[in-house]
Short mmCIF file of C-alpha atoms in Angstrom, two decimals:
data_model
loop_
_atom_site.label_atom_id
_atom_site.label_comp_id
_atom_site.label_asym_id
_atom_site.label_seq_id
_atom_site.Cartn_x
_atom_site.Cartn_y
_atom_site.Cartn_z
CA MET A 926 -29.84 2.84 -70.61
CA SER A 927 -27.44 -0.08 -70.49
CA ARG A 928 -26.23 -1.04 -67.03
CA ARG A 929 -22.86 -2.73 -66.50
CA ARG A 930 -23.33 -4.70 -63.32
CA SER A 931 -20.76 -7.44 -63.12
CA SER A 932 -17.74 -7.58 -60.82
CA LEU A 933 -14.40 -6.34 -62.02
CA VAL A 934 -12.75 -9.07 -59.96
CA SER A 935 -14.04 -11.64 -62.46
CA ARG A 936 -12.27 -9.93 -65.39
CA ARG A 937 -8.69 -9.71 -66.54
CA LEU A 938 -8.39 -5.96 -67.03
CA SER A 939 -5.36 -3.72 -66.94
CA ILE A 940 -5.27 -0.82 -64.49
CA GLU A 941 -5.94 1.56 -67.39
CA GLU A 942 -8.96 -0.49 -68.51
CA VAL A 943 -10.35 -0.59 -64.97
CA ARG A 944 -10.04 3.20 -64.72
CA GLU A 945 -11.67 3.73 -68.14
CA TYR A 946 -14.50 1.37 -67.17
CA SER A 947 -15.10 3.19 -63.86
CA VAL A 948 -15.17 6.62 -65.50
CA GLY A 949 -17.60 5.34 -68.13
CA VAL A 950 -19.97 3.99 -65.48
CA ALA A 951 -19.87 7.27 -63.55
CA LEU A 952 -20.63 9.34 -66.64
CA GLU A 953 -23.44 7.01 -67.69
CA GLN A 954 -25.29 6.94 -64.39
CA TYR A 955 -25.10 10.69 -63.79
CA SER A 956 -26.30 11.86 -67.18
CA ASP A 957 -29.62 13.25 -68.40
CA GLU A 958 -32.63 12.21 -66.32
CA ASN A 959 -30.45 10.13 -63.98
CA ALA A 960 -28.79 13.33 -62.75
CA VAL A 961 -32.18 14.76 -61.79
CA SER A 962 -33.27 11.52 -60.11
CA TYR A 963 -30.09 11.32 -58.07
CA GLN A 964 -30.60 14.93 -57.04
CA ARG A 965 -34.00 13.96 -55.56
CA SER A 966 -32.44 11.04 -53.68
CA LYS A 967 -30.46 13.47 -51.50
CA PHE A 968 -33.57 14.44 -49.53
CA VAL A 969 -34.66 11.11 -48.04
CA PRO A 970 -34.70 11.00 -44.20
CA TRP A 971 -31.62 8.81 -43.62
CA ARG A 972 -29.49 11.25 -45.57
CA GLU A 973 -30.96 14.28 -43.82
CA TYR A 974 -30.85 12.88 -40.29
CA CYS A 975 -27.81 10.55 -40.41
CA GLU A 976 -25.51 11.28 -43.36
CA ARG A 977 -25.55 15.07 -43.22
CA PRO A 978 -25.04 15.26 -39.42
CA LEU A 979 -22.03 12.97 -39.83
CA ALA A 980 -20.54 15.31 -42.42
CA ASP A 981 -21.32 18.28 -40.16
CA ALA A 982 -19.57 16.72 -37.16
CA LEU A 983 -16.47 15.64 -39.11
CA LEU A 984 -16.02 19.01 -40.77
CA GLY A 985 -16.37 20.94 -37.51
CA ASP A 986 -15.92 24.71 -37.57
CA VAL A 987 -14.93 25.69 -41.10
CA LYS A 988 -16.04 29.32 -41.08
CA CYS A 989 -13.79 31.55 -43.16
CA LYS A 990 -12.18 28.51 -44.78
CA SER A 991 -11.76 27.72 -48.45
CA ILE A 992 -13.05 24.25 -49.34
CA LEU A 993 -12.84 22.11 -52.45
CA ASP A 994 -15.89 19.84 -52.91
CA LEU A 995 -14.90 16.92 -55.13
CA ALA A 996 -17.59 14.83 -56.85
CA CYS A 997 -19.96 17.66 -56.01
CA GLY A 998 -22.74 16.37 -58.26
CA GLU A 999 -25.54 18.89 -58.62
CA GLY A 1000 -24.06 20.92 -55.76
CA HIS A 1001 -26.06 19.55 -52.82
CA TYR A 1002 -23.20 19.65 -50.32
CA THR A 1003 -21.50 22.54 -52.09
CA ARG A 1004 -24.44 24.82 -51.34
CA TRP A 1005 -24.76 23.35 -47.84
CA LEU A 1006 -21.12 24.21 -47.14
CA LYS A 1007 -21.79 27.79 -48.11
CA GLN A 1008 -25.23 28.24 -46.52
CA HIS A 1009 -24.95 26.16 -43.34
CA LYS A 1010 -21.22 25.80 -42.66
CA HIS A 1011 -20.55 29.40 -43.70
CA VAL A 1012 -17.31 28.70 -45.54
CA GLU A 1013 -15.70 31.73 -47.14
CA HIS A 1014 -15.13 30.14 -50.53
CA VAL A 1015 -16.08 26.80 -52.07
CA ILE A 1016 -15.27 25.22 -55.42
CA GLY A 1017 -17.37 22.31 -56.71
CA VAL A 1018 -15.86 19.77 -59.10
CA ASP A 1019 -17.65 16.95 -60.90
CA LEU A 1020 -17.00 14.67 -63.85
CA SER A 1021 -20.57 14.83 -65.19
CA PRO A 1022 -21.48 17.80 -67.43
CA ASP A 1023 -25.17 17.22 -66.64
CA MET A 1024 -24.53 17.38 -62.90
CA ILE A 1025 -22.49 20.56 -63.26
CA ALA A 1026 -25.26 22.05 -65.40
CA LEU A 1027 -27.78 21.40 -62.60
CA ALA A 1028 -25.41 22.90 -60.05
CA GLN A 1029 -24.75 25.98 -62.16
CA ALA A 1030 -28.47 26.47 -62.83
CA GLN A 1031 -29.11 26.65 -59.08
CA GLU A 1032 -26.17 29.01 -58.64
CA ASP A 1033 -27.56 31.25 -61.38
CA GLN A 1034 -30.98 31.24 -59.73
CA THR A 1035 -29.68 31.82 -56.20
CA PRO A 1036 -26.11 33.14 -56.37
CA LEU A 1037 -23.89 32.07 -53.47
CA GLY A 1038 -20.53 32.83 -55.04
CA ILE A 1039 -19.75 29.17 -55.79
CA ASN A 1040 -17.40 28.23 -58.62
CA TYR A 1041 -18.11 24.98 -60.45
CA ILE A 1042 -15.62 23.07 -62.59
CA CYS A 1043 -16.41 20.11 -64.86
CA SER A 1044 -13.38 17.85 -64.53
CA ASP A 1045 -12.24 14.37 -63.62
CA ALA A 1046 -11.21 14.78 -59.97
CA ALA A 1047 -8.31 12.38 -60.50
CA GLU A 1048 -6.81 14.78 -63.04
CA LEU A 1049 -7.67 18.03 -61.26
CA LYS A 1050 -5.10 20.80 -61.00
CA LEU A 1051 -5.81 24.15 -59.35
CA ASP A 1052 -3.68 27.22 -59.94
CA GLU A 1053 -2.09 29.19 -57.13
CA ASP A 1054 -4.97 31.66 -57.21
CA HIS A 1055 -7.29 28.98 -55.79
CA PRO A 1056 -5.64 27.59 -52.62
CA VAL A 1057 -7.86 25.42 -50.40
CA ASP A 1058 -7.76 24.77 -46.67
CA LEU A 1059 -9.73 21.52 -46.75
CA VAL A 1060 -10.97 19.00 -49.31
CA PHE A 1061 -14.42 17.44 -48.93
CA ALA A 1062 -15.86 14.62 -51.01
CA ALA A 1063 -19.17 12.79 -50.73
CA TYR A 1064 -19.12 9.48 -52.59
CA LEU A 1065 -15.93 9.97 -54.57
CA LEU A 1066 -13.55 7.25 -53.37
CA ASN A 1067 -16.06 4.43 -53.97
CA TYR A 1068 -15.71 4.98 -57.72
CA PHE A 1069 -12.18 3.60 -57.73
CA ALA A 1070 -12.20 -0.13 -58.34
CA SER A 1071 -8.49 -0.78 -57.77
CA SER A 1072 -5.98 0.12 -55.10
CA GLU A 1073 -3.78 1.76 -57.72
CA ASP A 1074 -6.57 4.11 -58.81
CA LEU A 1075 -7.41 4.90 -55.20
CA VAL A 1076 -3.80 5.82 -54.47
CA GLN A 1077 -3.72 8.06 -57.55
CA MET A 1078 -6.87 9.91 -56.44
CA LEU A 1079 -5.69 10.30 -52.86
CA THR A 1080 -2.34 11.60 -54.08
CA VAL A 1081 -4.17 14.31 -56.03
CA VAL A 1082 -6.10 15.24 -52.86
CA TYR A 1083 -2.90 15.21 -50.79
CA ASN A 1084 -1.17 17.56 -53.21
CA LEU A 1085 -4.10 19.98 -53.14
CA LEU A 1086 -3.96 20.34 -49.35
CA PRO A 1087 -1.71 22.65 -47.34
CA PRO A 1088 0.54 21.16 -44.60
CA GLY A 1089 -1.71 19.90 -41.81
CA GLY A 1090 -4.76 20.10 -44.10
CA ARG A 1091 -7.68 17.69 -43.75
CA PHE A 1092 -9.56 15.52 -46.22
CA VAL A 1093 -13.13 14.74 -45.09
CA ALA A 1094 -15.18 12.19 -47.00
CA ILE A 1095 -18.53 10.45 -46.93
CA ASN A 1096 -18.18 7.11 -48.65
CA ASN A 1097 -19.35 3.57 -49.07
CA ASN A 1098 -18.30 1.86 -45.84
CA PRO A 1099 -15.21 -0.31 -46.47
CA GLU A 1100 -15.92 -2.11 -43.19
CA ASP A 1101 -19.29 -3.29 -44.54
CA VAL A 1102 -17.97 -6.54 -45.93
CA ASP A 1103 -21.48 -7.98 -46.43
CA CYS A 1104 -22.30 -5.15 -48.88
CA HIS A 1105 -25.80 -6.59 -49.24
CA HIS A 1106 -28.70 -4.88 -47.47
CA PRO A 1107 -32.13 -5.30 -49.03
CA GLU A 1108 -33.51 -4.68 -45.51
CA LEU A 1109 -32.75 -0.97 -45.99
CA ARG A 1110 -35.76 -0.70 -48.32
CA LYS A 1111 -37.74 0.99 -45.51
CA TYR A 1112 -35.34 3.93 -45.85
CA HIS A 1113 -36.09 4.18 -49.61
CA VAL A 1114 -32.75 2.67 -50.57
CA THR A 1115 -31.15 -0.74 -50.95
CA LYS A 1116 -27.50 -1.74 -51.12
CA THR A 1117 -26.75 -4.99 -52.94
CA CYS A 1118 -23.65 -6.82 -54.14
CA GLU A 1119 -23.19 -9.96 -56.20
CA PHE A 1120 -19.72 -10.69 -54.81
CA PRO A 1121 -19.73 -9.41 -51.19
CA GLY A 1122 -16.35 -8.66 -49.70
CA GLN A 1123 -14.33 -9.14 -52.87
CA GLU A 1124 -11.93 -6.34 -53.76
CA GLY A 1125 -13.30 -4.46 -56.77
CA ALA A 1126 -16.79 -5.95 -56.53
CA VAL A 1127 -19.62 -3.82 -57.88
CA ILE A 1128 -22.00 -2.44 -55.24
CA GLN A 1129 -25.40 -1.13 -56.31
CA PHE A 1130 -27.26 1.54 -54.40
CA SER A 1131 -30.89 1.71 -55.58
CA PHE A 1132 -32.89 4.80 -54.63
CA PHE A 1133 -36.69 4.74 -54.57
CA ASP A 1134 -39.11 7.64 -54.98
CA ASP A 1135 -41.78 6.18 -52.70
CA ASP A 1136 -45.10 7.89 -52.02
CA VAL A 1137 -44.52 8.87 -48.38
CA ASN A 1138 -47.37 9.82 -46.05
CA SER A 1139 -46.93 13.53 -45.25
CA LYS A 1140 -48.22 13.07 -41.69
CA ASP A 1141 -46.34 9.86 -40.89
CA PRO A 1142 -43.08 9.33 -42.84
CA THR A 1143 -42.88 5.71 -41.67
CA LEU A 1144 -45.91 5.00 -43.88
CA TYR A 1145 -45.43 4.92 -47.62
CA LYS A 1146 -46.51 3.24 -50.83
CA GLN A 1147 -43.56 1.48 -52.40
CA ALA A 1148 -42.50 2.47 -55.88
CA ALA A 1149 -42.27 -0.53 -58.18
CA ASP A 1150 -38.87 0.43 -59.59
CA PRO A 1151 -35.95 2.54 -58.35
CA MET A 1152 -35.71 6.09 -59.65
CA CYS A 1153 -31.97 5.59 -60.06
CA VAL A 1154 -29.31 2.94 -59.49
CA VAL A 1155 -25.73 3.92 -58.69
CA ASP A 1156 -22.81 1.53 -59.10
CA ASN A 1157 -19.89 1.78 -56.66
CA TYR A 1158 -16.95 -0.52 -56.01
CA PHE A 1159 -15.86 -2.31 -52.86
CA LEU A 1160 -12.36 -1.93 -51.50
CA SER A 1161 -11.69 -3.08 -47.95
CA ARG A 1162 -10.63 -0.92 -45.03
CA GLU A 1163 -7.16 -2.44 -45.30
CA ARG A 1164 -6.86 -1.33 -48.95
CA HIS A 1165 -8.05 2.16 -47.98
CA GLU A 1166 -5.56 2.45 -45.12
CA GLU A 1167 -2.73 1.33 -47.41
CA ALA A 1168 -3.80 3.82 -50.08
CA PHE A 1169 -3.98 6.77 -47.67
CA LYS A 1170 -0.50 5.92 -46.38
CA ALA A 1171 0.90 5.50 -49.89
CA ALA A 1172 -0.50 8.91 -50.85
CA GLY A 1173 1.35 10.51 -47.93
CA PHE A 1174 -1.38 11.04 -45.32
CA THR A 1175 -0.16 10.70 -41.75
CA GLU A 1176 -3.40 9.29 -40.34
CA VAL A 1177 -6.91 8.29 -41.33
CA SER A 1178 -9.97 7.51 -39.21
CA PHE A 1179 -13.35 5.95 -40.02
CA HIS A 1180 -16.65 7.10 -38.48
CA HIS A 1181 -20.10 5.47 -38.28
CA LEU A 1182 -23.53 6.91 -38.96
CA GLN A 1183 -25.62 8.04 -36.01
CA PRO A 1184 -29.08 9.63 -36.16
CA SER A 1185 -29.21 13.23 -35.02
CA GLU A 1186 -31.33 14.24 -32.05
CA GLU A 1187 -33.95 15.54 -34.46
CA GLY A 1188 -33.83 12.28 -36.36
CA GLN A 1189 -34.40 10.29 -33.18
CA SER A 1190 -37.30 12.47 -32.04
CA SER A 1191 -38.96 12.55 -35.47
CA PHE A 1192 -39.31 8.77 -35.79
CA PRO A 1193 -40.51 5.94 -33.53
CA ASP A 1194 -38.12 4.07 -31.25
CA GLY A 1195 -36.21 1.46 -33.23
CA TYR A 1196 -36.81 3.09 -36.60
CA TRP A 1197 -33.08 3.50 -37.31
CA ASP A 1198 -32.03 0.05 -36.02
CA GLU A 1199 -31.55 -1.62 -39.41
CA LEU A 1200 -29.54 1.31 -40.74
CA MET A 1201 -27.33 1.41 -37.65
CA ALA A 1202 -26.72 -2.33 -37.88
CA ALA A 1203 -25.87 -2.22 -41.59
CA GLN A 1204 -23.76 0.97 -41.59
CA PRO A 1205 -23.80 1.08 -45.41
CA VAL A 1206 -21.80 4.31 -45.58
CA CYS A 1207 -19.27 5.97 -43.31
CA GLY A 1208 -17.21 9.08 -42.81
CA MET A 1209 -13.45 9.32 -43.24
CA VAL A 1210 -11.00 11.96 -42.05
CA ALA A 1211 -7.40 12.02 -43.24
CA LEU A 1212 -4.63 14.39 -42.12
CA LYS A 1213 -1.77 15.58 -44.30
#
């Protein structure tokens, strides 16, 4: 598989070309065996004990709500919203046909009443028969390499929400200007960037399927190569705040990772220090 890993800031591309490039990268890295590999990456400890609790806290009580899960992938959070957050209705949307196929296969095997749609989230339109109370998205906004594209996506989200509705997102952290964290390898992931801090720079998250000791998860045999590499794009917090405002949102807040109580008790003291210092991803909450 070819991997396009240079920075868009070094190219003279139109907004349309940047968007086409970003969509092409997303489709490429979430197709075929890469979709299955990325699915496995959702179950590493830092995502279970830090990322998911952050999403849980930001969503709050959403029982009896209708939620739209954008960039749902193979349905990891979509099913979690239904099974653990007890939402009344959830719709999952993803650009990748292979991801939607994985999601639908799990729905067919264990029906939860989830509807999946294969669509570019930036072009999504729902009819009046599918109103939503809240929009959730894990790792959607970091696929927009320009402020213009980010505004377009956020405007779509804004228009899907009712008055006073919330948009909750897990995303690459726009406050992480360094964007380069090989020290996170102990968590079976690395985050690297050739042009740290530059608007539109490509960020690479590499996920590793290490052979972890079943009795002591801090012990593992490192895999030689990543099981999948995901390209994102860096846009600063300032660009994000401007884009949320331009889309019409009245306020937006950014939230850091913290290990859950179970995460703290399951690992030795200091285990999460490098992750907490790096803060590679964050949560965002925006209000219409």
